[in-house]
Amino acid sequence: MKNRIVYLSGAILMSLTSFAQSISSSPYSLYGVGSLYDSDFGSLPSIGSSGMALPSDTFINNLNPASLGYLPQNHFMFDIGGKAIATTYQSASRSEKRNNFQFSHIAFAFPVTKNSGFSAALRPYSSSAFKISNLKLPISDSQEFYYLTAAGSGGLNNFDFSYGYRFGKKLSLGVSAAVLFGSTTDDRSFLIANSITTLSKKTNYNGLRATFGAQYKIDSTLTIATTFKLPTQINASKVQSVQTITNNVATSIESNVASDLDNYYMPLEMGIGISKRFKNNLNMTLDYEKSLWNDTNQPELYGDFVNQDRFAMGFSYSRRKNVRKYWDSVQYSTGLNFDTGYLEIDGKRVNNAAISLGISLPIENTFSAVNISYSYGQKGRIADNLIKENYHKLSLNLSLDGIWFVKRKIE
């Protein structure tokens, strides 16, 4: 049964990876560098994407580099994941359903010394895959409207290196350096009266970002944690073509003109979290994060960047009565999260709320496990120029322990 679980999980993940370029179809990915991507390792998706205070003792915790100080000796950890998402988009006048498959991440980690560990991970950071038809928008300082049709693809990738060091048995500190890179394509047409203006643009991005983290064990059941993601700028350049069509006469304004863009700014993000264990088989995680988007002072054509608050909470349970019994080692989890969003359109926030549940199926007598989670969420609202998203998300993460990579010795 255990081998079948592994083979089936691997086959599904390989098929998801083949769809890696189809990351998102959310209309909100029209803004900035696209919709920011949630890519959580191990069992984190099933506990509401909380877990900042969890150690990396049985899986790679990507929420806090300080967790790497608790990597077990002589273990090599590997994690790969994917998602399938079914979304219903609703506006005041219509409804549409879309399905897509997403590559989530690939990562590995190993101890450097008995008190420190290192990890490397590749994952999507944002997605700018969208399609919008005949969206009616007001013209500034006017009573008239224009109609927007747009399609985009691409996004940014995140390749990070993390290191954590544990001082004694209670305090661990960590740092992560991320390389952000990628490109987006954006084709738009603007219909005003009897004139159409078309714009085709490809934008390339690159930049660096640092994250610092800490975990402190108050006692054997309670850990507190914090993270700081430093503000940074992402360099951007574009190649653009612009054309106007009036009375069936086409006029080229620009043709493949290369130029630099105003840099895209990422905010200071601060987080705190706790992990509390009850009776050795029930664990609670609680996280709060704040992102200071207001301080980036960057314009957005169709809305405003605003400070973002995110709350997440999760519970995990396993019986652990008899480790020789397979189902006593299975972990059951549930969680929820709420995100105020960093976009404000016509004075209305684009927030997100979701609930989740999942199961972690261990493989043999190691830390290896197949993590399966389901979540249901809502993003945005039905209002003027806003769209509500209802989504069902199935996540599959395969976490492998070092026993898979080290030959066993037979005496």
GROMACS .gro file of C-alpha atoms in nm:
model
  411
    1MET     CA    1   0.000   0.000   0.000
    2LYS     CA    2   0.280   0.241   0.093
    3ASN     CA    3   0.465   0.185  -0.235
    4ARG     CA    4   0.144   0.236  -0.432
    5ILE     CA    5   0.092   0.568  -0.254
    6VAL     CA    6   0.443   0.682  -0.350
    7TYR     CA    7   0.416   0.573  -0.714
    8LEU     CA    8   0.071   0.729  -0.756
    9SER     CA    9   0.184   1.054  -0.593
   10GLY     CA   10   0.491   1.071  -0.814
   11ALA     CA   11   0.287   1.017  -1.130
   12ILE     CA   12   0.041   1.291  -1.035
   13LEU     CA   13   0.319   1.535  -0.949
   14MET     CA   14   0.495   1.472  -1.280
   15SER     CA   15   0.175   1.546  -1.468
   16LEU     CA   16   0.124   1.863  -1.266
   17THR     CA   17   0.480   1.973  -1.338
   18SER     CA   18   0.410   1.948  -1.712
   19PHE     CA   19   0.144   2.216  -1.662
   20ALA     CA   20   0.386   2.447  -1.475
   21GLN     CA   21   0.332   2.739  -1.713
   22SER     CA   22  -0.043   2.743  -1.649
   23ILE     CA   23  -0.013   2.894  -1.306
   24SER     CA   24  -0.320   3.113  -1.269
   25SER     CA   25  -0.617   3.245  -1.458
   26SER     CA   26  -0.730   3.500  -1.198
   27PRO     CA   27  -0.837   3.838  -1.342
   28TYR     CA   28  -0.662   4.000  -1.044
   29SER     CA   29  -0.327   3.885  -1.185
   30LEU     CA   30  -0.368   4.183  -1.421
   31TYR     CA   31  -0.220   4.403  -1.146
   32GLY     CA   32   0.150   4.461  -1.075
   33VAL     CA   33   0.361   4.151  -1.142
   34GLY     CA   34   0.052   3.930  -1.107
   35SER     CA   35  -0.119   3.740  -0.829
   36LEU     CA   36   0.122   3.642  -0.553
   37TYR     CA   37   0.156   3.266  -0.527
   38ASP     CA   38   0.117   3.056  -0.215
   39SER     CA   39   0.364   2.771  -0.227
   40ASP     CA   40   0.379   2.584   0.102
   41PHE     CA   41   0.577   2.268   0.170
   42GLY     CA   42   0.488   1.947   0.351
   43SER     CA   43   0.162   1.959   0.545
   44LEU     CA   44   0.147   2.341   0.569
   45PRO     CA   45  -0.140   2.380   0.314
   46SER     CA   46  -0.367   2.169   0.536
   47ILE     CA   47  -0.315   2.393   0.843
   48GLY     CA   48  -0.419   2.712   0.669
   49SER     CA   49  -0.065   2.793   0.552
   50SER     CA   50   0.031   2.866   0.912
   51GLY     CA   51   0.339   2.723   1.084
   52MET     CA   52   0.599   2.998   1.118
   53ALA     CA   53   0.701   2.852   1.455
   54LEU     CA   54   0.728   2.487   1.344
   55PRO     CA   55   1.077   2.332   1.325
   56SER     CA   56   1.213   2.158   1.015
   57ASP     CA   57   1.253   1.831   1.206
   58THR     CA   58   1.022   1.615   0.993
   59PHE     CA   59   0.975   1.829   0.680
   60ILE     CA   60   1.117   2.148   0.521
   61ASN     CA   61   0.938   2.450   0.668
   62ASN     CA   62   0.967   2.725   0.406
   63LEU     CA   63   0.788   2.983   0.621
   64ASN     CA   64   1.089   3.054   0.843
   65PRO     CA   65   1.461   2.996   0.766
   66ALA     CA   66   1.531   2.968   1.141
   67SER     CA   67   1.351   2.632   1.137
   68LEU     CA   68   1.654   2.480   0.959
   69GLY     CA   69   1.844   2.487   1.289
   70TYR     CA   70   1.636   2.185   1.393
   71LEU     CA   71   1.713   1.961   1.095
   72PRO     CA   72   1.792   1.610   1.225
   73GLN     CA   73   2.144   1.480   1.182
   74ASN     CA   74   2.227   1.249   0.889
   75HIS     CA   75   1.902   1.328   0.710
   76PHE     CA   76   1.858   1.463   0.359
   77MET     CA   77   1.509   1.603   0.296
   78PHE     CA   78   1.341   1.656  -0.039
   79ASP     CA   79   1.001   1.812  -0.112
   80ILE     CA   80   0.802   1.852  -0.434
   81GLY     CA   81   0.441   1.960  -0.477
   82GLY     CA   82   0.160   2.049  -0.712
   83LYS     CA   83  -0.200   2.171  -0.707
   84ALA     CA   84  -0.524   2.134  -0.901
   85ILE     CA   85  -0.768   2.426  -0.876
   86ALA     CA   86  -1.130   2.459  -0.991
   87THR     CA   87  -1.251   2.820  -0.984
   88THR     CA   88  -1.583   2.991  -1.049
   89TYR     CA   89  -1.562   3.360  -1.142
   90GLN     CA   90  -1.871   3.570  -1.079
   91SER     CA   91  -1.952   3.929  -1.174
   92ALA     CA   92  -2.276   4.120  -1.152
   93SER     CA   93  -2.379   3.996  -1.497
   94ARG     CA   94  -2.212   3.660  -1.564
   95SER     CA   95  -2.039   3.352  -1.426
   96GLU     CA   96  -1.755   3.142  -1.567
   97LYS     CA   97  -1.573   2.825  -1.455
   98ARG     CA   98  -1.207   2.743  -1.514
   99ASN     CA   99  -0.975   2.461  -1.410
  100ASN     CA  100  -0.597   2.468  -1.399
  101PHE     CA  101  -0.302   2.269  -1.269
  102GLN     CA  102  -0.007   2.426  -1.094
  103PHE     CA  103   0.348   2.328  -1.011
  104SER     CA  104   0.405   2.435  -0.651
  105HIS     CA  105   0.772   2.385  -0.560
  106ILE     CA  106   1.079   2.167  -0.551
  107ALA     CA  107   1.321   2.187  -0.257
  108PHE     CA  108   1.588   2.004  -0.063
  109ALA     CA  109   1.753   2.053   0.277
  110PHE     CA  110   2.031   1.893   0.479
  111PRO     CA  111   2.217   1.961   0.808
  112VAL     CA  112   2.551   2.140   0.787
  113THR     CA  113   2.644   2.080   1.151
  114LYS     CA  114   2.453   1.934   1.444
  115ASN     CA  115   2.309   2.283   1.509
  116SER     CA  116   2.258   2.418   1.157
  117GLY     CA  117   2.100   2.339   0.825
  118PHE     CA  118   2.081   2.457   0.464
  119SER     CA  119   1.803   2.447   0.203
  120ALA     CA  120   1.746   2.548  -0.158
  121ALA     CA  121   1.407   2.581  -0.327
  122LEU     CA  122   1.256   2.679  -0.660
  123ARG     CA  123   0.893   2.792  -0.675
  124PRO     CA  124   0.669   3.040  -0.856
  125TYR     CA  125   0.646   3.380  -0.687
  126SER     CA  126   0.367   3.536  -0.892
  127SER     CA  127   0.145   3.463  -1.190
  128SER     CA  128   0.021   3.700  -1.454
  129ALA     CA  129  -0.203   3.464  -1.653
  130PHE     CA  130  -0.537   3.635  -1.718
  131LYS     CA  131  -0.801   3.698  -1.981
  132ILE     CA  132  -1.054   3.983  -1.969
  133SER     CA  133  -1.310   4.077  -2.234
  134ASN     CA  134  -1.496   4.409  -2.273
  135LEU     CA  135  -1.452   4.534  -1.917
  136LYS     CA  136  -1.629   4.870  -1.882
  137LEU     CA  137  -1.415   5.130  -1.702
  138PRO     CA  138  -1.467   5.502  -1.635
  139ILE     CA  139  -1.249   5.770  -1.795
  140SER     CA  140  -1.085   5.989  -1.530
  141ASP     CA  141  -1.250   6.329  -1.478
  142SER     CA  142  -1.522   6.241  -1.727
  143GLN     CA  143  -1.869   6.089  -1.742
  144GLU     CA  144  -1.769   5.864  -2.032
  145PHE     CA  145  -1.641   5.506  -2.033
  146TYR     CA  146  -1.400   5.291  -2.229
  147TYR     CA  147  -1.384   4.912  -2.277
  148LEU     CA  148  -1.078   4.703  -2.195
  149THR     CA  149  -0.989   4.364  -2.345
  150ALA     CA  150  -0.671   4.208  -2.211
  151ALA     CA  151  -0.477   3.882  -2.203
  152GLY     CA  152  -0.154   3.803  -2.025
  153SER     CA  153   0.081   3.521  -1.932
  154GLY     CA  154   0.404   3.456  -1.743
  155GLY     CA  155   0.514   3.558  -1.396
  156LEU     CA  156   0.806   3.565  -1.155
  157ASN     CA  157   0.999   3.272  -1.012
  158ASN     CA  158   1.164   3.251  -0.671
  159PHE     CA  159   1.494   3.066  -0.628
  160ASP     CA  160   1.610   3.089  -0.267
  161PHE     CA  161   1.892   2.966  -0.045
  162SER     CA  162   1.833   2.947   0.330
  163TYR     CA  163   2.050   2.880   0.635
  164GLY     CA  164   1.949   2.834   0.997
  165TYR     CA  165   2.161   2.804   1.312
  166ARG     CA  166   2.046   2.689   1.656
  167PHE     CA  167   2.205   2.835   1.968
  168GLY     CA  168   2.171   2.576   2.243
  169LYS     CA  169   1.831   2.408   2.267
  170LYS     CA  170   1.599   2.710   2.262
  171LEU     CA  171   1.698   2.982   2.012
  172SER     CA  172   1.740   2.946   1.637
  173LEU     CA  173   1.814   3.221   1.383
  174GLY     CA  174   1.799   3.203   1.006
  175VAL     CA  175   1.850   3.398   0.686
  176SER     CA  176   1.728   3.346   0.330
  177ALA     CA  177   1.843   3.506   0.004
  178ALA     CA  178   1.599   3.490  -0.287
  179VAL     CA  179   1.664   3.553  -0.656
  180LEU     CA  180   1.347   3.674  -0.829
  181PHE     CA  181   1.334   3.650  -1.207
  182GLY     CA  182   1.088   3.604  -1.491
  183SER     CA  183   0.889   3.776  -1.763
  184THR     CA  184   0.529   3.863  -1.846
  185THR     CA  185   0.346   3.927  -2.171
  186ASP     CA  186   0.055   4.169  -2.181
  187ASP     CA  187  -0.175   4.234  -2.479
  188ARG     CA  188  -0.446   4.498  -2.430
  189SER     CA  189  -0.694   4.684  -2.643
  190PHE     CA  190  -0.883   5.000  -2.543
  191LEU     CA  191  -1.209   5.086  -2.719
  192ILE     CA  192  -1.312   5.453  -2.691
  193ALA     CA  193  -1.599   5.564  -2.914
  194ASN     CA  194  -1.495   5.445  -3.264
  195SER     CA  195  -1.122   5.424  -3.190
  196ILE     CA  196  -0.925   5.118  -3.080
  197THR     CA  197  -0.575   5.135  -2.933
  198THR     CA  198  -0.382   4.807  -2.904
  199LEU     CA  199  -0.075   4.756  -2.685
  200SER     CA  200   0.154   4.452  -2.686
  201LYS     CA  201   0.424   4.438  -2.421
  202LYS     CA  202   0.680   4.191  -2.288
  203THR     CA  203   0.841   4.280  -1.954
  204ASN     CA  204   1.148   4.117  -1.800
  205TYR     CA  205   1.209   4.129  -1.423
  206ASN     CA  206   1.502   4.047  -1.195
  207GLY     CA  207   1.597   4.127  -0.836
  208LEU     CA  208   1.717   4.003  -0.497
  209ARG     CA  209   1.544   3.983  -0.159
  210ALA     CA  210   1.653   3.887   0.193
  211THR     CA  211   1.448   3.731   0.474
  212PHE     CA  212   1.547   3.697   0.840
  213GLY     CA  213   1.379   3.468   1.090
  214ALA     CA  214   1.392   3.352   1.452
  215GLN     CA  215   1.237   3.075   1.662
  216TYR     CA  216   1.247   3.049   2.041
  217LYS     CA  217   1.133   2.748   2.242
  218ILE     CA  218   0.978   2.866   2.567
  219ASP     CA  219   0.934   2.505   2.675
  220SER     CA  220   0.891   2.164   2.515
  221THR     CA  221   0.532   2.246   2.411
  222LEU     CA  222   0.543   2.616   2.316
  223THR     CA  223   0.749   2.794   2.047
  224ILE     CA  224   0.728   3.154   1.930
  225ALA     CA  225   0.869   3.286   1.602
  226THR     CA  226   0.913   3.595   1.390
  227THR     CA  227   1.018   3.677   1.031
  228PHE     CA  228   1.123   3.993   0.847
  229LYS     CA  229   1.122   4.016   0.468
  230LEU     CA  230   1.318   4.324   0.369
  231PRO     CA  231   1.182   4.573   0.114
  232THR     CA  232   1.350   4.562  -0.225
  233GLN     CA  233   1.312   4.673  -0.584
  234ILE     CA  234   1.270   4.449  -0.886
  235ASN     CA  235   1.440   4.580  -1.200
  236ALA     CA  236   1.215   4.586  -1.506
  237SER     CA  237   1.260   4.642  -1.881
  238LYS     CA  238   1.012   4.608  -2.165
  239VAL     CA  239   0.969   4.570  -2.539
  240GLN     CA  240   0.645   4.734  -2.655
  241SER     CA  241   0.436   4.791  -2.968
  242VAL     CA  242   0.141   5.033  -2.987
  243GLN     CA  243  -0.111   5.074  -3.268
  244THR     CA  244  -0.432   5.273  -3.314
  245ILE     CA  245  -0.723   5.190  -3.545
  246THR     CA  246  -0.970   5.466  -3.634
  247ASN     CA  247  -1.227   5.434  -3.912
  248ASN     CA  248  -1.054   5.112  -4.027
  249VAL     CA  249  -0.723   5.297  -4.068
  250ALA     CA  250  -0.432   5.151  -3.868
  251THR     CA  251  -0.151   5.373  -3.744
  252SER     CA  252   0.165   5.238  -3.580
  253ILE     CA  253   0.284   5.449  -3.286
  254GLU     CA  254   0.558   5.216  -3.158
  255SER     CA  255   0.704   4.894  -3.299
  256ASN     CA  256   0.914   4.670  -3.072
  257VAL     CA  257   1.059   4.964  -2.881
  258ALA     CA  258   1.284   4.859  -2.591
  259SER     CA  259   1.302   5.070  -2.275
  260ASP     CA  260   1.347   5.052  -1.900
  261LEU     CA  261   1.044   5.063  -1.673
  262ASP     CA  262   0.995   5.211  -1.330
  263ASN     CA  263   1.116   4.947  -1.087
  264TYR     CA  264   0.860   4.731  -0.910
  265TYR     CA  265   0.889   4.769  -0.533
  266MET     CA  266   0.826   4.495  -0.278
  267PRO     CA  267   0.735   4.596   0.078
  268LEU     CA  268   0.868   4.527   0.424
  269GLU     CA  269   0.682   4.220   0.554
  270MET     CA  270   0.678   4.133   0.925
  271GLY     CA  271   0.534   3.820   1.085
  272ILE     CA  272   0.490   3.657   1.422
  273GLY     CA  273   0.375   3.304   1.502
  274ILE     CA  274   0.329   3.050   1.777
  275SER     CA  275   0.314   2.672   1.795
  276LYS     CA  276   0.153   2.502   2.094
  277ARG     CA  277   0.135   2.127   2.156
  278PHE     CA  278  -0.133   1.968   2.377
  279LYS     CA  279  -0.097   1.618   2.526
  280ASN     CA  280   0.169   1.525   2.270
  281ASN     CA  281  -0.079   1.452   1.989
  282LEU     CA  282  -0.262   1.781   1.918
  283ASN     CA  283  -0.076   2.085   1.788
  284MET     CA  284  -0.201   2.440   1.722
  285THR     CA  285  -0.028   2.698   1.502
  286LEU     CA  286  -0.119   3.066   1.480
  287ASP     CA  287   0.044   3.325   1.249
  288TYR     CA  288   0.001   3.696   1.173
  289GLU     CA  289   0.179   3.887   0.895
  290LYS     CA  290   0.170   4.251   0.789
  291SER     CA  291   0.295   4.383   0.452
  292LEU     CA  292   0.355   4.758   0.418
  293TRP     CA  293   0.253   4.807   0.055
  294ASN     CA  294   0.157   5.171   0.118
  295ASP     CA  295   0.524   5.256   0.167
  296THR     CA  296   0.619   5.135  -0.183
  297ASN     CA  297   0.448   5.443  -0.335
  298GLN     CA  298   0.401   5.272  -0.670
  299PRO     CA  299   0.113   5.357  -0.902
  300GLU     CA  300  -0.131   5.108  -1.049
  301LEU     CA  301  -0.352   5.206  -1.341
  302TYR     CA  302  -0.671   5.041  -1.217
  303GLY     CA  303  -0.634   5.053  -0.838
  304ASP     CA  304  -0.413   5.124  -0.536
  305PHE     CA  305  -0.163   4.922  -0.332
  306VAL     CA  306  -0.259   4.917   0.038
  307ASN     CA  307  -0.116   4.762   0.353
  308GLN     CA  308  -0.200   4.395   0.387
  309ASP     CA  309  -0.285   4.186   0.694
  310ARG     CA  310  -0.287   3.807   0.696
  311PHE     CA  311  -0.414   3.576   0.971
  312ALA     CA  312  -0.370   3.198   0.970
  313MET     CA  313  -0.449   2.922   1.219
  314GLY     CA  314  -0.420   2.544   1.206
  315PHE     CA  315  -0.459   2.226   1.407
  316SER     CA  316  -0.294   1.889   1.350
  317TYR     CA  317  -0.366   1.562   1.529
  318SER     CA  318  -0.221   1.211   1.532
  319ARG     CA  319  -0.299   0.925   1.772
  320ARG     CA  320   0.063   0.811   1.824
  321LYS     CA  321  -0.049   0.531   2.057
  322ASN     CA  322   0.133   0.254   1.875
  323VAL     CA  323   0.401   0.354   1.623
  324ARG     CA  324   0.388   0.004   1.474
  325LYS     CA  325   0.029   0.059   1.370
  326TYR     CA  326   0.020   0.250   1.043
  327TRP     CA  327  -0.296   0.453   1.108
  328ASP     CA  328  -0.171   0.560   1.450
  329SER     CA  329   0.109   0.746   1.269
  330VAL     CA  330  -0.122   0.925   1.024
  331GLN     CA  331  -0.162   1.298   1.086
  332TYR     CA  332  -0.496   1.476   1.036
  333SER     CA  333  -0.503   1.854   0.993
  334THR     CA  334  -0.736   2.148   0.946
  335GLY     CA  335  -0.690   2.522   0.922
  336LEU     CA  336  -0.819   2.859   0.807
  337ASN     CA  337  -0.676   3.189   0.692
  338PHE     CA  338  -0.790   3.541   0.609
  339ASP     CA  339  -0.604   3.794   0.398
  340THR     CA  340  -0.713   4.158   0.360
  341GLY     CA  341  -0.529   4.178   0.027
  342TYR     CA  342  -0.288   4.442  -0.102
  343LEU     CA  343  -0.516   4.581  -0.376
  344GLU     CA  344  -0.793   4.837  -0.343
  345ILE     CA  345  -1.013   4.898  -0.647
  346ASP     CA  346  -1.268   5.179  -0.639
  347GLY     CA  347  -1.225   5.192  -0.262
  348LYS     CA  348  -1.297   4.820  -0.219
  349ARG     CA  349  -1.045   4.566  -0.085
  350VAL     CA  350  -0.973   4.245  -0.273
  351ASN     CA  351  -0.957   4.012   0.028
  352ASN     CA  352  -0.927   3.635   0.049
  353ALA     CA  353  -1.056   3.377   0.299
  354ALA     CA  354  -1.011   2.999   0.297
  355ILE     CA  355  -1.058   2.687   0.506
  356SER     CA  356  -0.858   2.367   0.464
  357LEU     CA  357  -0.824   2.009   0.581
  358GLY     CA  358  -0.575   1.739   0.501
  359ILE     CA  359  -0.403   1.414   0.582
  360SER     CA  360  -0.036   1.317   0.603
  361LEU     CA  361   0.035   0.954   0.511
  362PRO     CA  362   0.373   0.831   0.640
  363ILE     CA  363   0.599   0.611   0.429
  364GLU     CA  364   0.778   0.332   0.617
  365ASN     CA  365   0.958   0.421   0.941
  366THR     CA  366   1.103   0.754   0.822
  367PHE     CA  367   0.996   1.117   0.804
  368SER     CA  368   0.882   1.061   0.444
  369ALA     CA  369   0.513   1.130   0.385
  370VAL     CA  370   0.250   1.201   0.123
  371ASN     CA  371   0.064   1.518   0.221
  372ILE     CA  372  -0.283   1.565   0.072
  373SER     CA  373  -0.497   1.870   0.146
  374TYR     CA  374  -0.821   2.027   0.025
  375SER     CA  375  -0.917   2.391   0.068
  376TYR     CA  376  -1.215   2.605  -0.025
  377GLY     CA  377  -1.185   2.980  -0.051
  378GLN     CA  378  -1.330   3.306  -0.176
  379LYS     CA  379  -1.145   3.605  -0.318
  380GLY     CA  380  -1.287   3.946  -0.402
  381ARG     CA  381  -1.653   4.039  -0.415
  382ILE     CA  382  -1.935   4.102  -0.660
  383ALA     CA  383  -1.944   4.479  -0.711
  384ASP     CA  384  -1.876   4.742  -0.977
  385ASN     CA  385  -1.557   4.644  -1.165
  386LEU     CA  386  -1.490   4.361  -0.916
  387ILE     CA  387  -1.511   3.986  -0.957
  388LYS     CA  388  -1.568   3.720  -0.693
  389GLU     CA  389  -1.366   3.398  -0.711
  390ASN     CA  390  -1.486   3.077  -0.547
  391TYR     CA  391  -1.217   2.810  -0.564
  392HIS     CA  392  -1.161   2.448  -0.468
  393LYS     CA  393  -0.794   2.357  -0.433
  394LEU     CA  394  -0.641   2.009  -0.404
  395SER     CA  395  -0.273   2.009  -0.300
  396LEU     CA  396  -0.034   1.716  -0.313
  397ASN     CA  397   0.313   1.741  -0.156
  398LEU     CA  398   0.561   1.457  -0.148
  399SER     CA  399   0.812   1.489   0.139
  400LEU     CA  400   1.100   1.242   0.128
  401ASP     CA  401   1.348   1.164   0.403
  402GLY     CA  402   1.718   1.089   0.349
  403ILE     CA  403   1.671   0.712   0.373
  404TRP     CA  404   1.562   0.730   0.011
  405PHE     CA  405   1.902   0.856  -0.093
  406VAL     CA  406   2.140   0.655   0.129
  407LYS     CA  407   2.214   0.288   0.070
  408ARG     CA  408   2.151   0.065   0.366
  409LYS     CA  409   2.446  -0.135   0.498
  410ILE     CA  410   2.402  -0.506   0.558
  411GLU     CA  411   2.633  -0.666   0.811
   0.00000   0.00000   0.00000
